């Protein structure tokens, strides 16, 4: 029995359907001169904010508690659809009493953390991607002193 026209259209549409979610991978480089300002006694919390114009409020993620270690730290923002134009900002906040090192995927709700001009920071914009190819993007930030 030959497939119906409706069946063929459905199969064709599914073959070209887009993935329903996106991943925006972010790598934050903490240079040695910035990392040297932090220790077990004087910790810094590395944060990343993802601000998409069409989504409110922005997503804020804890990435690592810095205690003197330089290097690259990674996190990811995920969502529905394709990668939108997203302002990505990373900065360090002073904290105490935390465990040093990377933090698993942790979204902060109702946080008082705001990046100020006196904190090491970096920002860039992840460009919007159109169509089915816009489901993965990456951005790299390098913190610099204020």
Short mmCIF file of N, CA and C in Angstrom, two decimals:
data_model
loop_
_atom_site.label_atom_id
_atom_site.label_comp_id
_atom_site.label_asym_id
_atom_site.label_seq_id
_atom_site.Cartn_x
_atom_site.Cartn_y
_atom_site.Cartn_z
N UNK A 1 0.84 -1.17 0.00
CA UNK A 1 0.00 0.00 0.00
C UNK A 1 0.89 1.24 0.00
N UNK A 2 0.65 2.17 -0.85
CA UNK A 2 1.45 3.39 -0.97
C UNK A 2 1.12 4.34 0.17
N UNK A 3 2.14 5.05 0.68
CA UNK A 3 1.87 6.01 1.75
C UNK A 3 1.01 7.17 1.24
N UNK A 4 0.20 7.68 2.14
CA UNK A 4 -0.66 8.80 1.76
C UNK A 4 0.16 10.08 1.65
N UNK A 5 -0.38 11.05 0.95
CA UNK A 5 0.28 12.34 0.81
C UNK A 5 0.49 12.97 2.18
N UNK A 6 -0.48 12.85 3.05
CA UNK A 6 -0.36 13.42 4.40
C UNK A 6 0.80 12.77 5.15
N UNK A 7 0.94 11.46 5.04
CA UNK A 7 2.03 10.74 5.69
C UNK A 7 3.38 11.22 5.15
N UNK A 8 3.49 11.38 3.85
CA UNK A 8 4.74 11.84 3.24
C UNK A 8 5.09 13.25 3.69
N UNK A 9 4.11 14.13 3.79
CA UNK A 9 4.35 15.51 4.25
C UNK A 9 4.82 15.49 5.70
N UNK A 10 4.21 14.66 6.53
CA UNK A 10 4.61 14.56 7.94
C UNK A 10 6.04 14.07 8.06
N UNK A 11 6.40 13.03 7.33
CA UNK A 11 7.77 12.49 7.36
C UNK A 11 8.76 13.54 6.88
N UNK A 12 8.42 14.24 5.82
CA UNK A 12 9.29 15.29 5.28
C UNK A 12 9.49 16.40 6.31
N UNK A 13 8.41 16.83 6.95
CA UNK A 13 8.50 17.90 7.95
C UNK A 13 9.35 17.48 9.14
N UNK A 14 9.18 16.26 9.60
CA UNK A 14 9.97 15.77 10.73
C UNK A 14 11.45 15.66 10.37
N UNK A 15 11.75 15.35 9.14
CA UNK A 15 13.14 15.23 8.72
C UNK A 15 13.86 16.56 8.79
N UNK A 16 13.13 17.65 8.66
CA UNK A 16 13.73 18.98 8.67
C UNK A 16 13.35 19.79 9.91
N UNK A 17 12.75 19.16 10.89
CA UNK A 17 12.33 19.86 12.10
C UNK A 17 13.55 20.30 12.90
N UNK A 18 13.40 21.41 13.55
CA UNK A 18 14.47 21.96 14.38
C UNK A 18 14.42 21.36 15.78
N UNK A 19 15.57 21.30 16.40
CA UNK A 19 15.67 20.93 17.80
C UNK A 19 14.93 21.98 18.61
N UNK A 20 14.35 21.62 19.72
CA UNK A 20 13.53 22.57 20.47
C UNK A 20 14.29 23.32 21.55
N UNK A 21 15.57 23.09 21.73
CA UNK A 21 16.31 23.79 22.78
C UNK A 21 17.66 24.25 22.31
N UNK A 22 18.30 25.13 23.11
CA UNK A 22 19.63 25.63 22.76
C UNK A 22 20.58 25.51 23.94
N UNK A 23 21.87 25.54 23.63
CA UNK A 23 22.94 25.56 24.62
C UNK A 23 23.86 26.73 24.29
N UNK A 24 24.11 27.59 25.25
CA UNK A 24 25.08 28.69 25.10
C UNK A 24 26.20 28.42 26.08
N UNK A 25 27.30 27.83 25.59
CA UNK A 25 28.45 27.48 26.42
C UNK A 25 29.30 28.72 26.65
N UNK A 26 29.73 28.91 27.89
CA UNK A 26 30.52 30.07 28.25
C UNK A 26 31.79 29.64 28.97
N UNK A 27 32.92 30.15 28.51
CA UNK A 27 34.20 29.92 29.17
C UNK A 27 34.68 31.26 29.71
N UNK A 28 34.98 31.29 31.00
CA UNK A 28 35.47 32.49 31.65
C UNK A 28 36.90 32.24 32.07
N UNK A 29 37.81 33.06 31.59
CA UNK A 29 39.22 32.95 31.96
C UNK A 29 39.50 33.92 33.10
N UNK A 30 40.05 33.37 34.19
CA UNK A 30 40.48 34.18 35.33
C UNK A 30 42.01 34.21 35.28
N UNK A 31 42.59 35.35 34.86
CA UNK A 31 44.05 35.45 34.77
C UNK A 31 44.71 35.37 36.16
N UNK A 32 45.99 35.03 36.17
CA UNK A 32 46.73 34.86 37.43
C UNK A 32 46.73 36.14 38.27
N UNK A 33 46.86 37.31 37.63
CA UNK A 33 46.90 38.55 38.41
C UNK A 33 45.57 38.85 39.10
N UNK A 34 44.47 38.41 38.52
CA UNK A 34 43.15 38.56 39.16
C UNK A 34 43.00 37.51 40.26
N UNK A 35 43.34 36.27 39.96
CA UNK A 35 43.19 35.17 40.91
C UNK A 35 44.02 35.40 42.17
N UNK A 36 45.16 36.06 42.04
CA UNK A 36 46.04 36.30 43.18
C UNK A 36 45.39 37.15 44.26
N UNK A 37 44.31 37.83 43.95
CA UNK A 37 43.61 38.66 44.93
C UNK A 37 42.71 37.85 45.86
N UNK A 38 42.58 36.55 45.61
CA UNK A 38 41.65 35.72 46.38
C UNK A 38 42.40 34.60 47.08
N UNK A 39 41.85 34.17 48.21
CA UNK A 39 42.44 33.09 49.01
C UNK A 39 41.33 32.42 49.80
N UNK A 40 41.68 31.42 50.58
CA UNK A 40 40.68 30.75 51.41
C UNK A 40 40.06 31.75 52.39
N UNK A 41 40.86 32.68 52.88
CA UNK A 41 40.37 33.69 53.83
C UNK A 41 39.66 34.85 53.12
N UNK A 42 39.96 35.08 51.86
CA UNK A 42 39.41 36.20 51.09
C UNK A 42 38.88 35.65 49.76
N UNK A 43 37.74 34.97 49.82
CA UNK A 43 37.22 34.26 48.66
C UNK A 43 36.49 35.19 47.68
N UNK A 44 36.44 34.74 46.43
CA UNK A 44 35.68 35.45 45.41
C UNK A 44 34.72 34.48 44.73
N UNK A 45 33.50 34.92 44.52
CA UNK A 45 32.49 34.10 43.85
C UNK A 45 32.39 34.56 42.40
N UNK A 46 32.71 33.66 41.47
CA UNK A 46 32.61 33.95 40.05
C UNK A 46 31.17 33.72 39.61
N UNK A 47 30.57 34.76 39.07
CA UNK A 47 29.18 34.74 38.64
C UNK A 47 29.07 35.05 37.16
N UNK A 48 28.03 34.53 36.52
CA UNK A 48 27.74 34.86 35.12
C UNK A 48 26.25 35.18 35.01
N UNK A 49 25.97 36.31 34.36
CA UNK A 49 24.57 36.70 34.11
C UNK A 49 24.30 36.60 32.61
N UNK A 50 23.17 35.96 32.27
CA UNK A 50 22.70 35.85 30.89
C UNK A 50 21.45 36.71 30.77
N UNK A 51 21.53 37.79 30.00
CA UNK A 51 20.38 38.69 29.82
C UNK A 51 19.93 38.65 28.37
N UNK A 52 18.74 38.11 28.16
CA UNK A 52 18.14 38.04 26.83
C UNK A 52 17.02 39.07 26.80
N UNK A 53 17.01 39.91 25.77
CA UNK A 53 16.00 40.97 25.69
C UNK A 53 14.58 40.47 25.82
N UNK A 54 14.31 39.30 25.27
CA UNK A 54 12.93 38.81 25.26
C UNK A 54 12.58 38.01 26.51
N UNK A 55 13.52 37.85 27.42
CA UNK A 55 13.27 37.06 28.63
C UNK A 55 13.60 37.91 29.85
N UNK A 56 12.69 37.93 30.80
CA UNK A 56 12.95 38.67 32.03
C UNK A 56 12.60 37.77 33.19
N UNK A 57 13.30 37.77 34.25
CA UNK A 57 14.56 38.47 34.50
C UNK A 57 15.74 37.69 33.94
N UNK A 58 16.94 38.29 33.99
CA UNK A 58 18.13 37.56 33.52
C UNK A 58 18.40 36.34 34.39
N UNK A 59 19.15 35.39 33.81
CA UNK A 59 19.56 34.21 34.55
C UNK A 59 20.93 34.47 35.15
N UNK A 60 21.09 34.20 36.44
CA UNK A 60 22.36 34.40 37.14
C UNK A 60 22.84 33.03 37.63
N UNK A 61 24.10 32.70 37.29
CA UNK A 61 24.66 31.41 37.68
C UNK A 61 25.94 31.60 38.48
N UNK A 62 26.07 30.80 39.56
CA UNK A 62 27.34 30.68 40.26
C UNK A 62 28.21 29.73 39.45
N UNK A 63 29.50 30.08 39.30
CA UNK A 63 30.39 29.24 38.50
C UNK A 63 31.47 28.61 39.36
N UNK A 64 32.10 29.40 40.23
CA UNK A 64 33.20 28.89 41.06
C UNK A 64 33.44 29.81 42.24
N UNK A 65 33.98 29.23 43.31
CA UNK A 65 34.50 30.02 44.43
C UNK A 65 36.01 30.04 44.26
N UNK A 66 36.53 31.25 44.06
CA UNK A 66 37.96 31.42 43.80
C UNK A 66 38.72 31.60 45.11
N UNK A 67 39.81 30.85 45.23
CA UNK A 67 40.66 30.93 46.41
C UNK A 67 42.12 31.04 45.97
N UNK A 68 42.35 31.71 44.85
CA UNK A 68 43.70 31.92 44.36
C UNK A 68 44.01 31.19 43.06
N UNK A 69 43.09 30.36 42.59
CA UNK A 69 43.36 29.59 41.38
C UNK A 69 42.96 30.36 40.12
N UNK A 70 43.91 30.41 39.18
CA UNK A 70 43.66 31.00 37.87
C UNK A 70 43.21 29.88 36.93
N UNK A 71 42.69 30.26 35.79
CA UNK A 71 42.34 29.25 34.81
C UNK A 71 41.02 29.54 34.14
N UNK A 72 40.54 28.52 33.43
CA UNK A 72 39.28 28.62 32.71
C UNK A 72 38.18 27.90 33.48
N UNK A 73 37.04 28.55 33.56
CA UNK A 73 35.86 27.99 34.20
C UNK A 73 34.73 28.03 33.19
N UNK A 74 33.89 27.01 33.20
CA UNK A 74 32.83 26.94 32.20
C UNK A 74 31.46 26.83 32.85
N UNK A 75 30.47 27.33 32.12
CA UNK A 75 29.07 27.20 32.50
C UNK A 75 28.25 27.21 31.23
N UNK A 76 26.96 27.03 31.36
CA UNK A 76 26.11 26.92 30.18
C UNK A 76 24.74 27.52 30.50
N UNK A 77 24.19 28.20 29.52
CA UNK A 77 22.81 28.65 29.61
C UNK A 77 22.03 27.82 28.60
N UNK A 78 20.86 27.39 28.99
CA UNK A 78 20.02 26.58 28.11
C UNK A 78 18.63 27.20 28.06
N UNK A 79 17.93 26.91 26.98
CA UNK A 79 16.58 27.43 26.86
C UNK A 79 15.86 26.80 25.70
N UNK A 80 14.67 27.29 25.45
CA UNK A 80 13.86 26.79 24.34
C UNK A 80 14.18 27.60 23.08
N UNK A 81 13.99 26.96 21.94
CA UNK A 81 14.19 27.64 20.67
C UNK A 81 15.65 27.72 20.28
N UNK A 82 16.01 28.80 19.61
CA UNK A 82 17.39 28.99 19.17
C UNK A 82 18.08 29.99 20.08
N UNK A 83 19.40 30.08 19.95
CA UNK A 83 20.17 31.04 20.74
C UNK A 83 19.70 32.44 20.35
N UNK A 84 19.33 33.22 21.32
CA UNK A 84 18.89 34.60 21.11
C UNK A 84 20.08 35.53 21.34
N UNK A 85 19.94 36.79 20.95
CA UNK A 85 20.98 37.76 21.27
C UNK A 85 21.01 37.91 22.79
N UNK A 86 22.14 37.57 23.38
CA UNK A 86 22.25 37.48 24.83
C UNK A 86 23.46 38.26 25.31
N UNK A 87 23.25 39.16 26.27
CA UNK A 87 24.36 39.86 26.91
C UNK A 87 24.87 38.97 28.03
N UNK A 88 26.14 38.56 27.95
CA UNK A 88 26.75 37.68 28.94
C UNK A 88 27.76 38.49 29.72
N UNK A 89 27.60 38.53 31.03
CA UNK A 89 28.50 39.29 31.90
C UNK A 89 29.00 38.38 33.01
N UNK A 90 30.32 38.40 33.22
CA UNK A 90 30.94 37.63 34.31
C UNK A 90 31.63 38.60 35.24
N UNK A 91 31.58 38.31 36.53
CA UNK A 91 32.28 39.13 37.51
C UNK A 91 32.50 38.34 38.78
N UNK A 92 33.27 38.92 39.69
CA UNK A 92 33.61 38.27 40.96
C UNK A 92 33.06 39.10 42.11
N UNK A 93 32.38 38.43 43.02
CA UNK A 93 31.85 39.04 44.25
C UNK A 93 32.60 38.48 45.44
N UNK A 94 32.87 39.29 46.46
CA UNK A 94 33.49 38.75 47.67
C UNK A 94 32.51 37.86 48.44
N UNK A 95 33.00 36.73 48.92
CA UNK A 95 32.21 35.82 49.76
C UNK A 95 33.12 35.24 50.83
N UNK A 96 32.53 34.61 51.82
CA UNK A 96 33.30 33.93 52.87
C UNK A 96 32.64 32.61 53.21
N UNK A 97 33.44 31.70 53.74
CA UNK A 97 32.92 30.44 54.25
C UNK A 97 32.41 29.46 53.23
N UNK A 98 32.82 29.58 52.00
CA UNK A 98 32.37 28.66 50.95
C UNK A 98 33.46 27.64 50.66
N UNK A 99 33.12 26.56 49.99
CA UNK A 99 34.08 25.57 49.54
C UNK A 99 34.71 26.05 48.25
N UNK A 100 36.04 26.08 48.19
CA UNK A 100 36.76 26.57 47.03
C UNK A 100 36.57 25.63 45.84
N UNK A 101 36.52 26.20 44.63
CA UNK A 101 36.48 25.41 43.41
C UNK A 101 35.22 25.61 42.61
N UNK A 102 35.13 24.89 41.49
CA UNK A 102 33.96 25.00 40.62
C UNK A 102 32.67 24.58 41.33
N UNK A 103 31.59 25.19 40.91
CA UNK A 103 30.27 24.89 41.45
C UNK A 103 29.47 24.27 40.31
N UNK A 104 28.71 23.25 40.61
CA UNK A 104 27.85 22.63 39.59
C UNK A 104 26.83 23.63 39.08
N UNK A 105 26.03 23.23 38.12
CA UNK A 105 25.06 24.18 37.55
C UNK A 105 24.09 24.66 38.62
N UNK A 106 24.24 25.90 38.99
CA UNK A 106 23.44 26.46 40.07
C UNK A 106 22.91 27.83 39.65
N UNK A 107 21.60 27.93 39.48
CA UNK A 107 20.97 29.19 39.15
C UNK A 107 20.56 29.87 40.45
N UNK A 108 20.92 31.14 40.59
CA UNK A 108 20.54 31.90 41.78
C UNK A 108 19.18 32.56 41.55
N UNK A 109 18.33 32.43 42.50
CA UNK A 109 17.02 33.06 42.45
C UNK A 109 17.04 34.30 43.35
N UNK A 110 16.46 35.38 42.87
CA UNK A 110 16.32 36.60 43.68
C UNK A 110 17.63 37.00 44.35
N UNK A 111 18.70 37.07 43.60
CA UNK A 111 20.01 37.38 44.16
C UNK A 111 20.23 38.88 44.30
N UNK A 112 20.97 39.25 45.34
CA UNK A 112 21.36 40.64 45.53
C UNK A 112 22.66 40.97 44.82
N UNK A 113 23.29 39.98 44.19
CA UNK A 113 24.56 40.22 43.52
C UNK A 113 24.36 41.08 42.28
N UNK A 114 25.08 42.17 42.21
CA UNK A 114 25.08 43.07 41.05
C UNK A 114 26.52 43.43 40.74
N UNK A 115 26.92 43.34 39.48
CA UNK A 115 28.29 43.70 39.17
C UNK A 115 28.45 45.22 39.23
N UNK A 116 29.49 45.64 39.94
CA UNK A 116 29.82 47.05 40.09
C UNK A 116 31.12 47.32 39.35
N UNK A 117 31.42 48.58 39.16
CA UNK A 117 32.63 48.96 38.43
C UNK A 117 33.91 48.62 39.19
N UNK A 118 33.82 48.29 40.48
CA UNK A 118 35.02 48.03 41.27
C UNK A 118 35.36 46.53 41.37
N UNK A 119 34.72 45.69 40.57
CA UNK A 119 34.97 44.24 40.60
C UNK A 119 35.55 43.78 39.27
N UNK A 120 36.46 42.77 39.30
CA UNK A 120 36.94 42.21 38.03
C UNK A 120 35.75 41.69 37.24
N UNK A 121 35.72 42.01 35.93
CA UNK A 121 34.58 41.60 35.13
C UNK A 121 34.90 41.56 33.65
N UNK A 122 33.98 41.01 32.89
CA UNK A 122 34.05 40.96 31.43
C UNK A 122 32.64 40.77 30.91
N UNK A 123 32.40 41.25 29.69
CA UNK A 123 31.09 41.01 29.08
C UNK A 123 31.22 40.98 27.57
N UNK A 124 30.27 40.34 26.95
CA UNK A 124 30.19 40.24 25.50
C UNK A 124 28.77 39.85 25.15
N UNK A 125 28.46 39.95 23.87
CA UNK A 125 27.13 39.60 23.39
C UNK A 125 27.22 38.37 22.51
N UNK A 126 26.42 37.38 22.84
CA UNK A 126 26.28 36.21 21.97
C UNK A 126 25.23 36.60 20.94
N UNK A 127 25.59 36.47 19.67
CA UNK A 127 24.70 36.89 18.60
C UNK A 127 23.56 35.90 18.39
N UNK A 128 22.44 36.42 17.98
CA UNK A 128 21.28 35.58 17.69
C UNK A 128 21.57 34.70 16.49
N UNK A 129 21.06 33.50 16.53
CA UNK A 129 21.20 32.56 15.43
C UNK A 129 19.81 32.27 14.88
N UNK A 130 19.68 32.31 13.58
CA UNK A 130 18.38 32.04 12.97
C UNK A 130 18.33 30.62 12.44
N UNK A 131 17.16 30.06 12.42
CA UNK A 131 16.96 28.76 11.81
C UNK A 131 17.41 27.61 12.67
N UNK A 132 17.47 26.44 12.06
CA UNK A 132 17.77 25.21 12.78
C UNK A 132 19.22 25.13 13.23
N UNK A 133 20.10 25.92 12.66
CA UNK A 133 21.51 25.85 13.04
C UNK A 133 21.83 26.61 14.30
N UNK A 134 20.88 27.32 14.87
CA UNK A 134 21.15 28.19 16.00
C UNK A 134 20.91 27.58 17.35
N UNK A 135 21.25 26.31 17.52
CA UNK A 135 20.96 25.66 18.78
C UNK A 135 22.18 25.49 19.67
N UNK A 136 23.34 25.84 19.17
CA UNK A 136 24.55 25.77 19.97
C UNK A 136 25.40 26.98 19.66
N UNK A 137 25.93 27.60 20.70
CA UNK A 137 26.84 28.72 20.53
C UNK A 137 27.80 28.71 21.71
N UNK A 138 28.91 29.37 21.54
CA UNK A 138 29.86 29.48 22.65
C UNK A 138 30.40 30.91 22.68
N UNK A 139 30.80 31.30 23.86
CA UNK A 139 31.34 32.63 24.06
C UNK A 139 32.47 32.51 25.08
N UNK A 140 33.52 33.29 24.90
CA UNK A 140 34.66 33.27 25.81
C UNK A 140 34.86 34.67 26.37
N UNK A 141 35.04 34.73 27.69
CA UNK A 141 35.27 35.98 28.39
C UNK A 141 36.57 35.88 29.18
N UNK A 142 37.31 36.96 29.23
CA UNK A 142 38.51 37.03 30.08
C UNK A 142 38.32 38.19 31.04
N UNK A 143 38.34 37.88 32.33
CA UNK A 143 38.16 38.92 33.34
C UNK A 143 39.34 39.88 33.33
N UNK A 144 39.02 41.14 33.59
CA UNK A 144 40.08 42.14 33.73
C UNK A 144 39.80 42.97 34.97
N UNK A 145 40.85 43.58 35.47
CA UNK A 145 40.73 44.39 36.69
C UNK A 145 39.91 45.64 36.36
N UNK A 146 39.23 46.16 37.37
CA UNK A 146 38.43 47.38 37.16
C UNK A 146 39.29 48.59 36.85
#
